mmCIF file with all atom_site columns, C-alpha atoms in Angstrom:
data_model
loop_
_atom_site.group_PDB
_atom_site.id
_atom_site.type_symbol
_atom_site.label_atom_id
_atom_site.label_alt_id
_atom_site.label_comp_id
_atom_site.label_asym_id
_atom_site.label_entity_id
_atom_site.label_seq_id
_atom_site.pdbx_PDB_ins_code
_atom_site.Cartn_x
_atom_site.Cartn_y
_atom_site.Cartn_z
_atom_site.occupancy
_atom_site.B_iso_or_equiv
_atom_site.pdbx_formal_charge
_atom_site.auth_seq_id
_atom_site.auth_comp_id
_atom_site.auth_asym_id
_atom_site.auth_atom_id
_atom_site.pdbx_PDB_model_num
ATOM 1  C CA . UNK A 1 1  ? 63.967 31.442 -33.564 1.00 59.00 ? 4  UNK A CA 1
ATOM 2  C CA . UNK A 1 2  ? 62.593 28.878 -35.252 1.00 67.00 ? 5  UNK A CA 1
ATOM 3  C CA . UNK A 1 3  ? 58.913 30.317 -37.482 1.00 82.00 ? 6  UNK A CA 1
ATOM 4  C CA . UNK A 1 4  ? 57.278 26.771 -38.933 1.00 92.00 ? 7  UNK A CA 1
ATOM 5  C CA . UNK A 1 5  ? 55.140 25.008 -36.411 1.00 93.00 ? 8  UNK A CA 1
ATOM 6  C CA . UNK A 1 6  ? 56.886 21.739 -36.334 1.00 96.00 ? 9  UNK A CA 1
ATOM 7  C CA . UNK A 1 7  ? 60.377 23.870 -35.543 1.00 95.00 ? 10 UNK A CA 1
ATOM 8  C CA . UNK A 1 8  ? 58.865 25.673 -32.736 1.00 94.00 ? 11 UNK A CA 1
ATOM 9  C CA . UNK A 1 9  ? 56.792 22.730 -31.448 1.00 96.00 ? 12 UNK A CA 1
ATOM 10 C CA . UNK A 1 10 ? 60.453 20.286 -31.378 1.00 96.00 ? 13 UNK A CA 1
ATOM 11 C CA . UNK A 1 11 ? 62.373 23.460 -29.966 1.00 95.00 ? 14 UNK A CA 1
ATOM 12 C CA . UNK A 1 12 ? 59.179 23.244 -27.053 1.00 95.00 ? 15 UNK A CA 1
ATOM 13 C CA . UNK A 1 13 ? 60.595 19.922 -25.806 1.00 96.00 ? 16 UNK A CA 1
ATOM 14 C CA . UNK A 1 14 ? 62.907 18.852 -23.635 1.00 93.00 ? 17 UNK A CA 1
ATOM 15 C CA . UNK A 1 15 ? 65.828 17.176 -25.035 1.00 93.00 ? 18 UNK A CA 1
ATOM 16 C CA . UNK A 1 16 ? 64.751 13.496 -24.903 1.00 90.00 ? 19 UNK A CA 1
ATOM 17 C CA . UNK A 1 17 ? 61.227 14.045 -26.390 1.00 94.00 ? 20 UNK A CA 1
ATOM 18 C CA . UNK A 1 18 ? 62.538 16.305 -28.992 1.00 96.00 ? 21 UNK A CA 1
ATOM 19 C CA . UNK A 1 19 ? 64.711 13.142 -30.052 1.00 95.00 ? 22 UNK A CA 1
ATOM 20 C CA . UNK A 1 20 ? 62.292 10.969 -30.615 1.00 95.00 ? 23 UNK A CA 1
ATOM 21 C CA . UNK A 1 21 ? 59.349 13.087 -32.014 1.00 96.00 ? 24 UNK A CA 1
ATOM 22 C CA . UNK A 1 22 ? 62.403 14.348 -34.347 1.00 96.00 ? 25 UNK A CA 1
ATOM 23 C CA . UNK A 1 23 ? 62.529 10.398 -35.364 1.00 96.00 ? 26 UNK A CA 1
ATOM 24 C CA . UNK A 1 24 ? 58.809 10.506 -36.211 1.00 96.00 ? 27 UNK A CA 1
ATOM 25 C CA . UNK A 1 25 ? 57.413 10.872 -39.806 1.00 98.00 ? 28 UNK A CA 1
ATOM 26 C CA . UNK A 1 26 ? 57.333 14.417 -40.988 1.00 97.00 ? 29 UNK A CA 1
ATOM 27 C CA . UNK A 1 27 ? 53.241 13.683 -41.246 1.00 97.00 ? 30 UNK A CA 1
ATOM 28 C CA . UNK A 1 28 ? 53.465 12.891 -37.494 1.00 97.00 ? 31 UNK A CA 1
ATOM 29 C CA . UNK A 1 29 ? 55.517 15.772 -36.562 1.00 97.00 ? 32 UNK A CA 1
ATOM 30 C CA . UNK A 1 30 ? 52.788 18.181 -38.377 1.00 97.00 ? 33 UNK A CA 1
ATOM 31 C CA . UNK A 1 31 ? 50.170 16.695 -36.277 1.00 97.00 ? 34 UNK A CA 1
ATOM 32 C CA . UNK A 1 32 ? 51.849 17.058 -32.883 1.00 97.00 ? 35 UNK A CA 1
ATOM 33 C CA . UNK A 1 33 ? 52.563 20.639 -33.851 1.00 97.00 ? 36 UNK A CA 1
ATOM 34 C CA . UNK A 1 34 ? 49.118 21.315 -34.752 1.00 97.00 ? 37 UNK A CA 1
ATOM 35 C CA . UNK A 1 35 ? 47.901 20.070 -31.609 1.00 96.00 ? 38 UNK A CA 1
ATOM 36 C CA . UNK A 1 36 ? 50.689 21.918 -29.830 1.00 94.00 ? 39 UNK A CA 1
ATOM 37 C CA . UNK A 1 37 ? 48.962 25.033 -31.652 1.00 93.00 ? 40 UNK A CA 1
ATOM 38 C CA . UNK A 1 38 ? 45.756 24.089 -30.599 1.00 93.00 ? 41 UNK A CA 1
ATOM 39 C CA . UNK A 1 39 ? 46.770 24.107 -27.384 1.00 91.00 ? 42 UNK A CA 1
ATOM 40 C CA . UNK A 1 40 ? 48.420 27.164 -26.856 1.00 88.00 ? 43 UNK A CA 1
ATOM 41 C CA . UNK A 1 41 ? 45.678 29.166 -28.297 1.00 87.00 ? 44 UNK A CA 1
ATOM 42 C CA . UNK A 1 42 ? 42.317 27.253 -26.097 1.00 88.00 ? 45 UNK A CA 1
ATOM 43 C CA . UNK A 1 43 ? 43.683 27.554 -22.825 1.00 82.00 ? 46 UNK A CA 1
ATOM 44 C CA . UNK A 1 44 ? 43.427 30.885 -21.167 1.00 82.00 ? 47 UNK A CA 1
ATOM 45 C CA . UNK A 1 45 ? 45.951 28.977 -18.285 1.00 82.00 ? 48 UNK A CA 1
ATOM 46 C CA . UNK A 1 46 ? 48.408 29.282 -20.914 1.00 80.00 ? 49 UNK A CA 1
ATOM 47 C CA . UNK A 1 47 ? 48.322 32.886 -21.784 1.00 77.00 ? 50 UNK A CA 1
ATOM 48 C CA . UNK A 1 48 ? 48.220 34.120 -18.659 1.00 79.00 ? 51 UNK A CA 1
ATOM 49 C CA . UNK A 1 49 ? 51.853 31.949 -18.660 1.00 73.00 ? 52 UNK A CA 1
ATOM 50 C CA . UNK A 1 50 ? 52.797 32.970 -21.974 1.00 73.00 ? 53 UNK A CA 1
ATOM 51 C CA . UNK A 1 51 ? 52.847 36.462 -20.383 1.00 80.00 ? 54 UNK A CA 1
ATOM 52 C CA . UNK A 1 52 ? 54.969 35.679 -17.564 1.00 81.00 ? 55 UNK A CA 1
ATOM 53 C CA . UNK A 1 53 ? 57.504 33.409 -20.233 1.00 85.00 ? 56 UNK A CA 1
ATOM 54 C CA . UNK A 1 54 ? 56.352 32.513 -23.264 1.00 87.00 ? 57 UNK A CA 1
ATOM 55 C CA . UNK A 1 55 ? 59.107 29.415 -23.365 1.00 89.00 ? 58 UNK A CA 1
ATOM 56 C CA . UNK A 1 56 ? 57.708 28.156 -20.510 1.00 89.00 ? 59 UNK A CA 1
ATOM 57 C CA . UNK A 1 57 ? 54.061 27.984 -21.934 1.00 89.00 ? 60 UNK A CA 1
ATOM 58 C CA . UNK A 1 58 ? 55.045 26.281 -25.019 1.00 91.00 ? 61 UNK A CA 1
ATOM 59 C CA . UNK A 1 59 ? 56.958 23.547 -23.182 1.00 93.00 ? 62 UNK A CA 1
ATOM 60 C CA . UNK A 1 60 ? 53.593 23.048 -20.642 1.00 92.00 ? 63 UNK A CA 1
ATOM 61 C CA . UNK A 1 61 ? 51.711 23.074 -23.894 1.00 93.00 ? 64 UNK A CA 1
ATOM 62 C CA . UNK A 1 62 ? 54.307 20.413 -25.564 1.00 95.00 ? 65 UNK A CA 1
ATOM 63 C CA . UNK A 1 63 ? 54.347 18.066 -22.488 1.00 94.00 ? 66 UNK A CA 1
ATOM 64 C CA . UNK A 1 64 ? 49.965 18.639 -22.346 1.00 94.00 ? 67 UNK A CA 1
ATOM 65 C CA . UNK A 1 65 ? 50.191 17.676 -25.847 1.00 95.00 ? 68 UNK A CA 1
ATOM 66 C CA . UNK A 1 66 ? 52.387 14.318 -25.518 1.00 94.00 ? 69 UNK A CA 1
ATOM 67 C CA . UNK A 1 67 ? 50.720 13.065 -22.410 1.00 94.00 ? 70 UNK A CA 1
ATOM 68 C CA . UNK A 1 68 ? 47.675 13.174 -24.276 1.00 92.00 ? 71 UNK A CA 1
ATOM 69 C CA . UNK A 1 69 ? 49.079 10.735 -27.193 1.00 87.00 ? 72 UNK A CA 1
ATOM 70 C CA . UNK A 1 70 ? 50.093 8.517  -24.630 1.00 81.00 ? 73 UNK A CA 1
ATOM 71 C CA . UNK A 1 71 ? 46.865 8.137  -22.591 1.00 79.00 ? 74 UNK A CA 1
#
């Protein structure tokens, strides 16, 4: 399992937005995974998911995060 941020937050996404966030500058990448961070640790929605399966709360956290960029 992947243990930097940027790793975990591209292993988080689903195949086509892992391609093209991997494409991004590293700089880019950091901030995404930051947010992605962020993310998972402010919303109690999350943890309660991150109990049930924690892969499926950092992908909901990932897509959270790149909808946001894109609004």
């Amino acid at each position: 399992m992947p243990t930097d941020p940027v790793s975990r937050f591209l292993a988080a996404l689903d195949p086509e937005h892992r391609q093209a966030v991997g494409d991004r500058p590293r700089g880019e990448q950091e901030q995404l995974a930051a947010a992605w961070e962020r993310e998972l640790e402010a919303d109690d929605e999350l943890d309660t998911l991150d109990e049930l399966s924690p892969p499926a709360a950092e992908a909901e956290a990932a897509r959270r995060v790149l909808r946001r960029e894109t609004e």
